[in-house]
Coordinates of C-alpha atoms and ligand atoms in Angstrom, one line a residue:
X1 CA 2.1 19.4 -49.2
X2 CA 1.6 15.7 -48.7
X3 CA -1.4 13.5 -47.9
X4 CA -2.2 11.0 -45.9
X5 CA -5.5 8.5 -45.0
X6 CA -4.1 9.2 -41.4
X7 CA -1.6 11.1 -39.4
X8 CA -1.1 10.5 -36.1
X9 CA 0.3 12.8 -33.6
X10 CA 2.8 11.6 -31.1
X11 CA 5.3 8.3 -31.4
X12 CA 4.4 6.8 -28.2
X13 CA 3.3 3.3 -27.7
X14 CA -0.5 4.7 -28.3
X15 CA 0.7 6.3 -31.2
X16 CA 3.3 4.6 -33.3
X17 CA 1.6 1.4 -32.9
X18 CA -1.8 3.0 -34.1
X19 CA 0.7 4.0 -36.9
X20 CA 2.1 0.3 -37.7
X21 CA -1.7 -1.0 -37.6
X22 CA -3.3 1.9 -40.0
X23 CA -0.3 0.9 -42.1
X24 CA -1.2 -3.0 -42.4
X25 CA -4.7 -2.4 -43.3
X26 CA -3.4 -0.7 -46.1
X27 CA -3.7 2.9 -45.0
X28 CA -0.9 6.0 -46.2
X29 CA -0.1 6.8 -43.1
X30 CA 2.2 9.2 -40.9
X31 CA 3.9 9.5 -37.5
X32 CA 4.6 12.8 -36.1
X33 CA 7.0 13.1 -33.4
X34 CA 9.0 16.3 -31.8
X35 CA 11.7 14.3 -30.0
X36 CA 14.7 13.1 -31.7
X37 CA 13.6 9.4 -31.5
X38 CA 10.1 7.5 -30.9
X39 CA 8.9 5.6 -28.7
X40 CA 7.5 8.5 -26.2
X41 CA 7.8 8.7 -22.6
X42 CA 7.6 5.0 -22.0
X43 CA 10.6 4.1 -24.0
X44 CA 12.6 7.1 -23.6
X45 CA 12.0 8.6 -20.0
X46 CA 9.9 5.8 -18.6
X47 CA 8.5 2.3 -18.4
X48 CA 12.2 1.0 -20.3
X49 CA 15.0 3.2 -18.7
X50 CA 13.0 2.8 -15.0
X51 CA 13.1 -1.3 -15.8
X52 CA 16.7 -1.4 -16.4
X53 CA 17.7 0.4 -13.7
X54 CA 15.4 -1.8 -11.4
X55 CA 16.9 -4.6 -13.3
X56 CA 20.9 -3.6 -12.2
X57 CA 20.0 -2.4 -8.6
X58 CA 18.4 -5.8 -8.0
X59 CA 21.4 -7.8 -9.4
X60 CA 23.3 -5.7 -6.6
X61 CA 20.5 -5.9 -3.8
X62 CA 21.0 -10.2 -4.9
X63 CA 24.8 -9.8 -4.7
X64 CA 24.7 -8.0 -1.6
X65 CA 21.6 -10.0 0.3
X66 CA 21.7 -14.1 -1.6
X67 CA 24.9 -14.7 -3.0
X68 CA 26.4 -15.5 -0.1
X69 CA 23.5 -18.2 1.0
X70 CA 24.1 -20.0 -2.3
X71 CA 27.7 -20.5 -1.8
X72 CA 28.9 -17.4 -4.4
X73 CA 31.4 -15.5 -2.0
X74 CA 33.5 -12.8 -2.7
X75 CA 33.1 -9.0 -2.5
X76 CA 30.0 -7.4 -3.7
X77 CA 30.2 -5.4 -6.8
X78 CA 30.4 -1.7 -6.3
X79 CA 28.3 0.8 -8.5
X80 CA 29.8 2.5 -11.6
X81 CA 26.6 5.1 -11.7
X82 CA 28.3 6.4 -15.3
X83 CA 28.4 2.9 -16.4
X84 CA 25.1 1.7 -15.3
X85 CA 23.0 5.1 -17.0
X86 CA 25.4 3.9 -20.3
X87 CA 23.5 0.5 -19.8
X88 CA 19.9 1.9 -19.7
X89 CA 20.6 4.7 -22.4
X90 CA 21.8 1.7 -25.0
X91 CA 18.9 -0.2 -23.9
X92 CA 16.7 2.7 -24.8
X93 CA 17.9 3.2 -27.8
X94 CA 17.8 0.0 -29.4
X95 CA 14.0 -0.1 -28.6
X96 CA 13.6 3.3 -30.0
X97 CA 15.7 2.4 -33.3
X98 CA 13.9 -0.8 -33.8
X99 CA 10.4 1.3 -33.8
X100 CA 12.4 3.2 -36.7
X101 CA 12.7 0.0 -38.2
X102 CA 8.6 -0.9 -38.0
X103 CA 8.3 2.5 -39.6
X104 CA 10.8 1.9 -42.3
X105 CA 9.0 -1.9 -42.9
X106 CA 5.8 -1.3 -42.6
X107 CA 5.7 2.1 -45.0
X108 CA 4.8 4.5 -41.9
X109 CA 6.5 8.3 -43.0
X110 CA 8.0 9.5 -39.8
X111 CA 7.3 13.4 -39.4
X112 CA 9.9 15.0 -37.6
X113 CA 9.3 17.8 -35.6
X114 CA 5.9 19.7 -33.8
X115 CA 2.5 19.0 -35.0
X116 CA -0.4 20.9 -34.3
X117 CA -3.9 21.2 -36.0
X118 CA -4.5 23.8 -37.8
X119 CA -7.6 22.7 -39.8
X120 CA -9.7 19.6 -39.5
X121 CA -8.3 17.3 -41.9
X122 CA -4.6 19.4 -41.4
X123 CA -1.6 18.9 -39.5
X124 CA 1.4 21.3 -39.7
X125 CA 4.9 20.4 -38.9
X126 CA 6.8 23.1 -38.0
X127 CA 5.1 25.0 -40.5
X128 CA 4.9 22.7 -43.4
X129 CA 1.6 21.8 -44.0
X130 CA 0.0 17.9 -44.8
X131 CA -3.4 16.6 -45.1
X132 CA -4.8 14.0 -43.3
X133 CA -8.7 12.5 -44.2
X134 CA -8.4 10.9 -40.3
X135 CA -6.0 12.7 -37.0
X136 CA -5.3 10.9 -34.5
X137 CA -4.4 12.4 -31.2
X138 CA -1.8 10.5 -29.2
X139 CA 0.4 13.2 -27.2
X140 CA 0.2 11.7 -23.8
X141 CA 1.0 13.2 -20.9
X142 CA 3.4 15.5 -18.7
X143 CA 4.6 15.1 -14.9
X144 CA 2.3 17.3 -12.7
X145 CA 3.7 19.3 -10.0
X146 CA 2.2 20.7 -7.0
X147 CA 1.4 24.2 -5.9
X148 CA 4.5 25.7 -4.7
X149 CA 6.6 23.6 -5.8
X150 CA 9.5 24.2 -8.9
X151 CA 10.9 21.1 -11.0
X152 CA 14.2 22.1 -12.0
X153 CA 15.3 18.1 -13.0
X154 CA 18.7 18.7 -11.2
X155 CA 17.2 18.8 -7.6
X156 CA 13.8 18.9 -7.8
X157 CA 13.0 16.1 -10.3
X158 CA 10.0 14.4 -12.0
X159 CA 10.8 10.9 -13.2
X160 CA 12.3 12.5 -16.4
X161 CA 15.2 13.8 -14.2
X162 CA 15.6 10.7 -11.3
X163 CA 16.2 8.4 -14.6
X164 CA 19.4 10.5 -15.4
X165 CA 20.9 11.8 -12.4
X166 CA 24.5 12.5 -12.3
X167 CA 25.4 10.4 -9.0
X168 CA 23.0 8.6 -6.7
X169 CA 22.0 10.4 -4.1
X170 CA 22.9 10.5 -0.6
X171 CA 19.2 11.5 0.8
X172 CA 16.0 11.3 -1.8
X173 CA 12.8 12.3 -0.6
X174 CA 10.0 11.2 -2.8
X175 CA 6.8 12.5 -2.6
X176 CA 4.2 10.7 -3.8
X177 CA 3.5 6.7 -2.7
X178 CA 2.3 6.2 -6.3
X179 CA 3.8 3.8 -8.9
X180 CA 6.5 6.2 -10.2
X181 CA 7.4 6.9 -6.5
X182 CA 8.4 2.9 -5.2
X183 CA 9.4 1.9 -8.1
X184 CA 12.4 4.8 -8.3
X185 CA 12.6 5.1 -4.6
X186 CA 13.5 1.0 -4.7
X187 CA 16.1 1.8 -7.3
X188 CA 17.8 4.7 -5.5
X189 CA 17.4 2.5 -1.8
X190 CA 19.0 -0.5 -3.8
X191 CA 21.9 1.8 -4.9
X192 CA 22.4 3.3 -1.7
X193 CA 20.4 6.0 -1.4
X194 CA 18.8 6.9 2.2
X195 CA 14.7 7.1 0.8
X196 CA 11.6 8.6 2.6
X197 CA 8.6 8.8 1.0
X198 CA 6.1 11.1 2.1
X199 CA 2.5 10.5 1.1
X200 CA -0.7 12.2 1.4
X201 CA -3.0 9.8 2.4
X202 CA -2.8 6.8 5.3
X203 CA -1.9 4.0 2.5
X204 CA 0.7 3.6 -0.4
X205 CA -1.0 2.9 -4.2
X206 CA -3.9 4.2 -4.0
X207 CA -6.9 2.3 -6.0
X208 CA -4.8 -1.1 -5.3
X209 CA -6.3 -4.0 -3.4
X210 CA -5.9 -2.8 0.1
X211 CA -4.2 -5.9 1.5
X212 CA -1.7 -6.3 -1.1
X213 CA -0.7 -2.4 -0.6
X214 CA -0.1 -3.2 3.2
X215 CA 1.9 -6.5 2.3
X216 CA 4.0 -4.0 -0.3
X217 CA 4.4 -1.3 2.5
X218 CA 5.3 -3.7 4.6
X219 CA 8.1 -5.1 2.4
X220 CA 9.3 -2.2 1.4
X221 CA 9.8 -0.9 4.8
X222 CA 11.6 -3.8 5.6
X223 CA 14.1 -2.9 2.2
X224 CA 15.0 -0.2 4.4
X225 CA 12.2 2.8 2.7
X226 CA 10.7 5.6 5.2
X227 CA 7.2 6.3 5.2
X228 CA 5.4 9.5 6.3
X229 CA 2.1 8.9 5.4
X230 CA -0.9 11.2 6.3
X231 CA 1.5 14.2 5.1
X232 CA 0.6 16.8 2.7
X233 CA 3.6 18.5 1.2
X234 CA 3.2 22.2 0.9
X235 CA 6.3 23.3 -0.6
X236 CA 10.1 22.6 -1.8
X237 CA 13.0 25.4 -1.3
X238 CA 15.8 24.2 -3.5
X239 CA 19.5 26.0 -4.0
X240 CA 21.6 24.2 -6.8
X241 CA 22.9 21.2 -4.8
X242 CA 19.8 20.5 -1.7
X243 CA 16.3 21.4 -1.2
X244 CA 13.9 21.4 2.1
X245 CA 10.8 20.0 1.9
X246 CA 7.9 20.8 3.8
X247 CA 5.0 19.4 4.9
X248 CA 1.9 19.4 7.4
X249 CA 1.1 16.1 9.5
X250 CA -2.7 15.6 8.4
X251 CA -3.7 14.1 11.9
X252 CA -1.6 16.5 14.2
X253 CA -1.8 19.7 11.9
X254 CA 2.0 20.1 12.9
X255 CA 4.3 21.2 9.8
X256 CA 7.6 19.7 9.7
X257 CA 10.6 19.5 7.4
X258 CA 13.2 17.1 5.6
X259 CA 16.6 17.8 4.0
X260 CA 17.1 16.3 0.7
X261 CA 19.4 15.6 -2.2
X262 CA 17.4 15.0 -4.7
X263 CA 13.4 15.3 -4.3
X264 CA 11.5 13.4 -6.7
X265 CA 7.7 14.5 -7.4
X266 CA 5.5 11.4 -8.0
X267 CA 2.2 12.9 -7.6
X268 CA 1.1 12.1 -11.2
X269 CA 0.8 12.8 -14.6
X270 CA -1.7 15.3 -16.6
X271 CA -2.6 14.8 -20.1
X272 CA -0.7 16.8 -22.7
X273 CA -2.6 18.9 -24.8
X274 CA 0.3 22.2 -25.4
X275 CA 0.5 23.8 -28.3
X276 CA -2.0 21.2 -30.4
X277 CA -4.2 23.5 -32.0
X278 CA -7.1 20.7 -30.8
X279 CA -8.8 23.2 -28.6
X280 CA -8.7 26.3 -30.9
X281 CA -10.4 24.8 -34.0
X282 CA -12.9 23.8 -31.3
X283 CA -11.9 20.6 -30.0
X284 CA -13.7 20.2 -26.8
X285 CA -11.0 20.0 -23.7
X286 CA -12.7 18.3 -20.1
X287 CA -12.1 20.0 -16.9
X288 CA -9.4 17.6 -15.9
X289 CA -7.5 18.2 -19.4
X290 CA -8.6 15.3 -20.9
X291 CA -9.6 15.4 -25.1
X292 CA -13.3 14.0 -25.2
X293 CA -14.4 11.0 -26.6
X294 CA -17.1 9.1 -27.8
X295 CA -17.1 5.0 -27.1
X296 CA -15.2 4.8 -30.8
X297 CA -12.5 7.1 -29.1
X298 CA -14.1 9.9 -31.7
X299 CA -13.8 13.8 -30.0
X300 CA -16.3 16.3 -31.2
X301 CA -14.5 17.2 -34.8
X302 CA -15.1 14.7 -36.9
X303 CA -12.9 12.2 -38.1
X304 CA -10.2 13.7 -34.9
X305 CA -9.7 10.4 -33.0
X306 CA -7.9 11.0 -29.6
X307 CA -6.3 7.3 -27.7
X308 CA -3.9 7.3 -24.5
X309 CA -3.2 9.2 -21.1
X310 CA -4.4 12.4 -22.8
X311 CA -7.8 10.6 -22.7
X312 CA -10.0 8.7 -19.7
X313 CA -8.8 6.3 -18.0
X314 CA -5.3 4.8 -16.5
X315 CA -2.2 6.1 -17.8
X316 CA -0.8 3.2 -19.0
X317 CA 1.2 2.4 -22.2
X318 CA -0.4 -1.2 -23.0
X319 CA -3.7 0.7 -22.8
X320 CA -2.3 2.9 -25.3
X321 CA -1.2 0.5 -27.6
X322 CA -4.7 -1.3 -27.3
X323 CA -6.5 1.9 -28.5
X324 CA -3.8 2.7 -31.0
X325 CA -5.0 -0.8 -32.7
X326 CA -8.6 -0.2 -31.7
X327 CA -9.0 3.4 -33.5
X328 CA -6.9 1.8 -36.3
X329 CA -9.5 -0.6 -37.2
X330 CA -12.0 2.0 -37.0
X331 CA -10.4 4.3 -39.4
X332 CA -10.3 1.3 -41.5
X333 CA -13.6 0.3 -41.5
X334 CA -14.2 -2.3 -39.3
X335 CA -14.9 -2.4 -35.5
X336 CA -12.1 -1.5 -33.0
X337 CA -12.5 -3.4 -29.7
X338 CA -11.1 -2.9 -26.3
X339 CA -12.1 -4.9 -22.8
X340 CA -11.2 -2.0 -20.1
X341 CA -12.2 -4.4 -17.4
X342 CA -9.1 -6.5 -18.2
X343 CA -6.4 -4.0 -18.1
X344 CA -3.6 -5.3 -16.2
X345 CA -1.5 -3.2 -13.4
X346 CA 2.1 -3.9 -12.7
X347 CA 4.4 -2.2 -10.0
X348 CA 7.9 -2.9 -11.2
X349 CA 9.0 -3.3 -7.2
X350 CA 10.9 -6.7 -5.8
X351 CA 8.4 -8.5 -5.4
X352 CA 6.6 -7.5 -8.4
X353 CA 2.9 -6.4 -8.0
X354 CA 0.4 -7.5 -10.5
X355 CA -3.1 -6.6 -10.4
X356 CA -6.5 -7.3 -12.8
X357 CA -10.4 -7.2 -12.7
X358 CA -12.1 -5.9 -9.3
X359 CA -10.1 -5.7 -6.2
X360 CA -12.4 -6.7 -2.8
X361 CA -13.6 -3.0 -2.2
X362 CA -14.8 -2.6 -5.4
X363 CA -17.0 -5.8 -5.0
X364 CA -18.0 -5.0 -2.2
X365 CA -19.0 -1.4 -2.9
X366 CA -20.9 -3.2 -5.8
X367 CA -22.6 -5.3 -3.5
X368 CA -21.2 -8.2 -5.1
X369 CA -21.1 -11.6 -3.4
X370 CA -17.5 -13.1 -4.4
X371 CA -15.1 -16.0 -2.9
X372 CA -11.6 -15.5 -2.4
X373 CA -9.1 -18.1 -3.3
X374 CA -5.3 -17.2 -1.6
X375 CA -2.2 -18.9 -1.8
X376 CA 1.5 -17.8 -0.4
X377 CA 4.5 -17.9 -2.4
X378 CA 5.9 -19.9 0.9
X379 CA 4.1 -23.1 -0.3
X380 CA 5.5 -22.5 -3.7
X381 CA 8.9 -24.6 -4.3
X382 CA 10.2 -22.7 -7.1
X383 CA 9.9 -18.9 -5.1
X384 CA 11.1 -20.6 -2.1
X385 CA 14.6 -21.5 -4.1
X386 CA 15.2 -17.7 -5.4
X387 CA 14.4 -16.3 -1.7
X388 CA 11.0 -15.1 -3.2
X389 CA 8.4 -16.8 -0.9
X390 CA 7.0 -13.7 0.7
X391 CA 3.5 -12.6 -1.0
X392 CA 0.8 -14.0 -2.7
X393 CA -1.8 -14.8 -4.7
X394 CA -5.5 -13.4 -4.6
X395 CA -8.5 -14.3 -6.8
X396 CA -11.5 -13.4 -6.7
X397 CA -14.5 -15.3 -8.1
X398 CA -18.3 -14.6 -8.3
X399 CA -19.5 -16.7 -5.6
X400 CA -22.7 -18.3 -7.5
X401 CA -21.4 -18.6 -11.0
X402 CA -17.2 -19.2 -10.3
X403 CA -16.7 -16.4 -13.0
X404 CA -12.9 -14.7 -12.4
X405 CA -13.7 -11.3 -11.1
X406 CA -10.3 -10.2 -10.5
X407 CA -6.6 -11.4 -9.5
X408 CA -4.4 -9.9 -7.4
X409 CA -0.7 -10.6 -7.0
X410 CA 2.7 -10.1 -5.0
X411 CA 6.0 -12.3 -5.6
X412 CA 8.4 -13.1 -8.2
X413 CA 7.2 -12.2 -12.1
X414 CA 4.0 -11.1 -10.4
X415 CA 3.7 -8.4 -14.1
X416 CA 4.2 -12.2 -16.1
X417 CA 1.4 -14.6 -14.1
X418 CA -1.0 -12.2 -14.4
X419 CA -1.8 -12.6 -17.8
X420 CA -2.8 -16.5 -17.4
X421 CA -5.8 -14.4 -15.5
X422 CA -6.2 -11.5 -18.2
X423 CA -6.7 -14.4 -20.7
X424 CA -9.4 -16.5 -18.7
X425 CA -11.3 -13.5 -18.0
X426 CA -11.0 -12.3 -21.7
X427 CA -12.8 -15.7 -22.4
X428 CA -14.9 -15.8 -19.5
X429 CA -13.1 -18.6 -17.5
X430 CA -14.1 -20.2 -13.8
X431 CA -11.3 -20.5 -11.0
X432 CA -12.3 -24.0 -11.6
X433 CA -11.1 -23.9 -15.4
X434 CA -7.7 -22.7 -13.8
X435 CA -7.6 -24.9 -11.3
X436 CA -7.9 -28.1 -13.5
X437 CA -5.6 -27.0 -16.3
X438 CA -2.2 -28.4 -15.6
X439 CA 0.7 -26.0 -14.6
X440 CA 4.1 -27.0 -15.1
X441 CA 6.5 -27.8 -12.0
X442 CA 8.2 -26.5 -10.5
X443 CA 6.7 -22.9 -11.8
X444 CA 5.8 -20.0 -9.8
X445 CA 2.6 -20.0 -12.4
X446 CA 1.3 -23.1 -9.8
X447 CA 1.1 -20.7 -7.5
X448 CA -2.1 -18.8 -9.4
X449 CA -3.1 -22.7 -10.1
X450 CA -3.6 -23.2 -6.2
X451 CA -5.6 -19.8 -5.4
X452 CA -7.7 -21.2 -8.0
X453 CA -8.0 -24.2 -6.0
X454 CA -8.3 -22.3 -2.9
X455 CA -12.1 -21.2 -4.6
X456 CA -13.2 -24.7 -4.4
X457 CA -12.1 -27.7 -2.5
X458 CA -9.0 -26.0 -1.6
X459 CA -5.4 -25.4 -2.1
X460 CA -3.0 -28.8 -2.3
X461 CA 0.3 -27.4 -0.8
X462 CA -1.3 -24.8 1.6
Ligands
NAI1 P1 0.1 8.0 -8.9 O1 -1.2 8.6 -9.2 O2 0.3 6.6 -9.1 O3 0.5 8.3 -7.4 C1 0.6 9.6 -6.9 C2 0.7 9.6 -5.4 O4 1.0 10.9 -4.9 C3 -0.6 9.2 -4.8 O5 -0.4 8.1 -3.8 C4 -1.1 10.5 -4.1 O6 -1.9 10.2 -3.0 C5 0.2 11.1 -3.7 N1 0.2 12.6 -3.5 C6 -0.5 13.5 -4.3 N2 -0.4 14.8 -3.8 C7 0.5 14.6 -2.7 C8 1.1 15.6 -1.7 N3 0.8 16.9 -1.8 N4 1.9 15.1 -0.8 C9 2.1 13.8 -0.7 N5 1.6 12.9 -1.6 C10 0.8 13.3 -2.6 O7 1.2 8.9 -9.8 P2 2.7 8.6 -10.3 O8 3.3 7.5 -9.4 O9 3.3 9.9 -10.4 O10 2.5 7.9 -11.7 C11 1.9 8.7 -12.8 C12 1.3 7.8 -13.8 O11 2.2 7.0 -14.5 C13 0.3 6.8 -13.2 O12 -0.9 6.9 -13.9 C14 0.9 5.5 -13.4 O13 -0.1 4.5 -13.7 C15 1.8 5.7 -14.6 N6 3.0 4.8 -14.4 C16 2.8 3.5 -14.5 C17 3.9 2.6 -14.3 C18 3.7 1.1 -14.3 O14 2.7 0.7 -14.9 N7 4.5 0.3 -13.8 C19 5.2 3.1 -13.9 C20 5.3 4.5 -13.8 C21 4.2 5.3 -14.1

C-alpha cells in the first residue's frame, strides 16, 4: 500500500495539472488514469485531435478557395483521409507523452488503471489499495445522448467517433448547433462532406452574444452548411452502413426525415461520476450529476475536493486546469483563486469565435447601462490580406465608469486576441486603457484596439 498527501483521480487537463501543481509545492502526489495515456478527453478525443483536423481541412478549404487569387496555381490537393487521421493521432500523442514527461520531472506517480473511493482518505486501483490524506476528483465528463437514440461510434457517433472515422462521409447530419457540432460539421464540409445540422431551438450556440451567432450562422451557411433549426430530433434508426433521422418541425408540428452517413450527436456532455465510489461512501451527487462543492471546490467528505466538467459550470478544459491549480494551493495551505467572470469561449470555426465577460443580453437582463465599441475586420489591413475581413469586434464597457464588461469576437485568431481582453479585465482595465496602449501594425490585435476606440471618440479606420 502506498501513501500519498494527494491523489487525484483522472489525467485530464483539470487533473494532471492539479497533479504537476500539488507536486511543486512539495506534495507526494499521484495521478490515476484508466486510459492508456493522459491527457483526458481534451488531448485524446477532443480539443487537440478536433484542432488538427480543423487545421488540415482549412489548408485545403485555402488551397481550394485563395490560392489561386495569390498567384499559387496548380491542382488542389486531394485528401489522403488515412494520412491525415495518421497526422492528428501523432499530434496527439506527442502531447500525451510530453504530460508523461511533467509526471516523470516533477515526481508525480502515474496510477494506471480504475480508481474509485473506497474510503475517505482511500483510493483503490484496480484493487490495490493507496492512501491519500486529500482526493481530488477530476473524471470529467461523457457525451450525452438523447432519448431514443443509440451511439454505436460507427454510424451513430459522439465526437469520440467523428474524430476517427474510417472515410469522410458522403452525407453527415449533426444534431446539435453547439460547439462540438460546427466545429466538426466545418471539418467534414471542408473535406467534402454534404452537412445539415439540425438544431432544437431558432439560433446556433446557445448562451453566445446573439449577433455574433447570426454573423456565424450566417457564414457558415455561406461555407455551404444546412440548417434546420426549430427541430427536435426524436429518434435515429441506424443499420451498419446509414441511419434515418427523425425529427418534428417545432413551429409546424410536422415530423420529417433525413438520410445520413454518419450522424454525429452534439447535444452535450454530462459529468462523469461511473463507478467512483464518491456517491456510496456518501458523497453528495446534484440532480444534474454534478459532485457538490463548496466556494473552495470542497464536496461534503472532507478533505474530497472535486474540479472540472464533473462540477458547476462550463465544460471547459482551461477552466479545468485553473481549478486544478486553485484546489492545489488549497491542499497546500494557501488560498486557491479563480475569476469565473473571465473565462474565455472559443469556437474553433473559420473565422474563429472568441468570447469573454457579459454578452449584451446579459447586461441588459441585469439592467446594466453599457456602451458598445464595434469594429469590422474589413477596416483591418492585415485580415483584409489573408481574405479574413468578414466579422468583428465587440466590447462592451460600463457606460459611467469605462470598465471592460465583456468582449466579443469573429475573424482571424479570434481564440488569440481575446486574451489582450481577459488580461485588462483581470486587472480591471477601461476601453480607454486599450485604446491608448499601442498595437503593433499591421496586426489583426488593432482591430480590438479600435473597438476600444469605438467606446470613446471613436474608431480611426472605421
Ligand atoms: P452544447 O451544449 O454546446 O450544444 C448542444 C446543442 O444541441 C445546443 O445548441 C442544443 O440546443 C442542441 N440540442 C439539444 N437537444 C437537441 C435535439 N433533441 N435536437 C436538436 N438539437 C438539440 O454541446 P456540445 O456541442 O455537445 O459540447 C459539449 C461541451 O463540450 C460543451 O460544454 C462545450 O463547451 C465543450 N466543448 C468546447 C469546445 C471549445 O471550447 N472549443 C469544443 C468542443 C466541446
Amino acid at each position: 500500500m502506498a501513501s500519498y498527501d494527494v491523489i487525484i483521480i483522472g489525467g485530464g487537463p483539470g487533473g494532471y495539472v492539479c497533479a504537476i501543481r500539488c507536486a511543486q509545492l512539495g506534495l507526494k502526489t499521484a495521478c490515476v488514469e484508466a486510459r492508456s495515456t493522459l491527457g483526458g478527453t481534451c488531448l485524446n478525443v477532443g480539443c487537440i485531435p478536433s484542432k488538427a483536423l480543423l487545421h488540415a481541412s482549412h489548408m485545403l478549404h485555402e488551397a481550394e478557395h485563395n490560392f489561386a487569387k495569390m498567384g499559387l496555381k496548380g491542382k488542389s490537393p486531394s485528401v489522403d483521409f488515412k494520412q491525415m487521421q495518421e497526422y492528428k493521432d501523432g499530434v496527439i500523442s506527442q502531447n500525451t507523452a510530453g504530460i508523461e514527461f511533467l509526471f516523470k520531472k516533477n515526481k508525480v506517480d502515474h496510477l494506471r488503471g480504475w480508481g474509485k473511493i473506497t474510503a475517505p482518505g482511500q483510493v483503490t486501483v484496480d484493487g490495490e489499495v493507496h492512501e491519500a490524506k486529500n482526493i481530488v476528483i477530476a473524471t470529467g465528463s461523457e457525451p450525452s445522448s438523447l432519448p431514443g437514440i443509440e451511439i454505436d461510434e460507427k454510424v451513430v457517433v459522439s465526437s469520440t467517433g467523428a474524430l476517427a472515422l474510417p472515410k469522410v462521409p458522403k452525407r453527415l447530419v449533426v444534431i446539435g448547433a453547439g460547439v462540438i457540432g460546427l466545429e466538426l460539421g466545418s471539418v467534414y464540409k471542408r473535406l467534402g462532406s454534404e452537412v445539415t445540422v439540425i438544431e432544437f431551438l431558432d439560433h446556433i450556440t446557445p448562451g453566445m452574444d446573439s449577433e455574433i451567432a447570426k454573423t456565424l450562422a450566417r457564414t457558415l451557411k455561406k461555407q455551404g452548411l444546412n440548417f434546420i433549426m426549430n427541430a427536435a430530433v426524436q429518434k435515429v434508426d441506424a443499420t451498419k452502413t446509414k441511419a434515418k433521422v427523425t425529427y418534428e418541425s417545432r413551429k409546424k408540428g410536422n415530423v420529417e426525415t433525413l438520410d445520413a452517413d454518419v450522424v454525429l450527436v452534439a447535444t452535450g456532455r454530462r459529468p462523469f461520476t461511473e463507478g467512483l465510489g464518491f456517491a456510496d461512501i456518501g458523497g453528495t451527487i446534484t440532480d444534474r450529476g454534478q459532485i457538490e462543492i463548496n466556494e473552495r471546490w470542497q464536496t461534503n467528505i472532507p478533505n474530497i475536493h472535486a474540479i472540472g466538467d464533473v462540477i458547476t459550470g462550463p465544460m471547459l478544459a482551461h477552466k479545468a486546469e485553473d481549478e486544478g491549480m486553485a484546489v492545489a494551493e488549497e491542499i497546500a495551505g494557501k488560498h486557491g483563486h479563480v475569476n469565473y467572470g473571465v473565462i474565455p469561449g472559443v469556437i474553433y470555426t473559420s473565422p474563429e469565435v472568441a468570447s469573454v465577460g457579459k454578452t449584451e443580453e446579459q447586461l441588459k437582463a441585469e439592467g446594466i447601462a453599457y456602451k458598445v465599441g464595434k469594429f469590422s475586420f474589413m477596416g483591418n489591413g492585415r485580415a483584409k490580406a489573408v481574405f479574413m475581413g468578414e466579422g468583428f469586434v465587440k466590447l462592451l464597457a460600463d457606460q459611467q465608469t469605462d470598465r471592460i464588461l465583456g468582449c466579443h469576437l469573429i475573424g482571424p485568431a479570434a481564440g488569440d486576441l481575446i486574451h489582450e481582453i481577459c488580461v485588462a479585465m483581470e486587472f480591471g482595465a477601461s476601453a480607454q486603457d486599450i485604446a491608448l496602449t499601442c498595437h503593433a501594425h499591421p496586426t489583426f490585435s488593432e482591430a480590438v484596439r479600435e473597438a476600444a476606440l469605438a467606446c470613446g471618440d471613436g474608431a480611426i479606420h472605421a
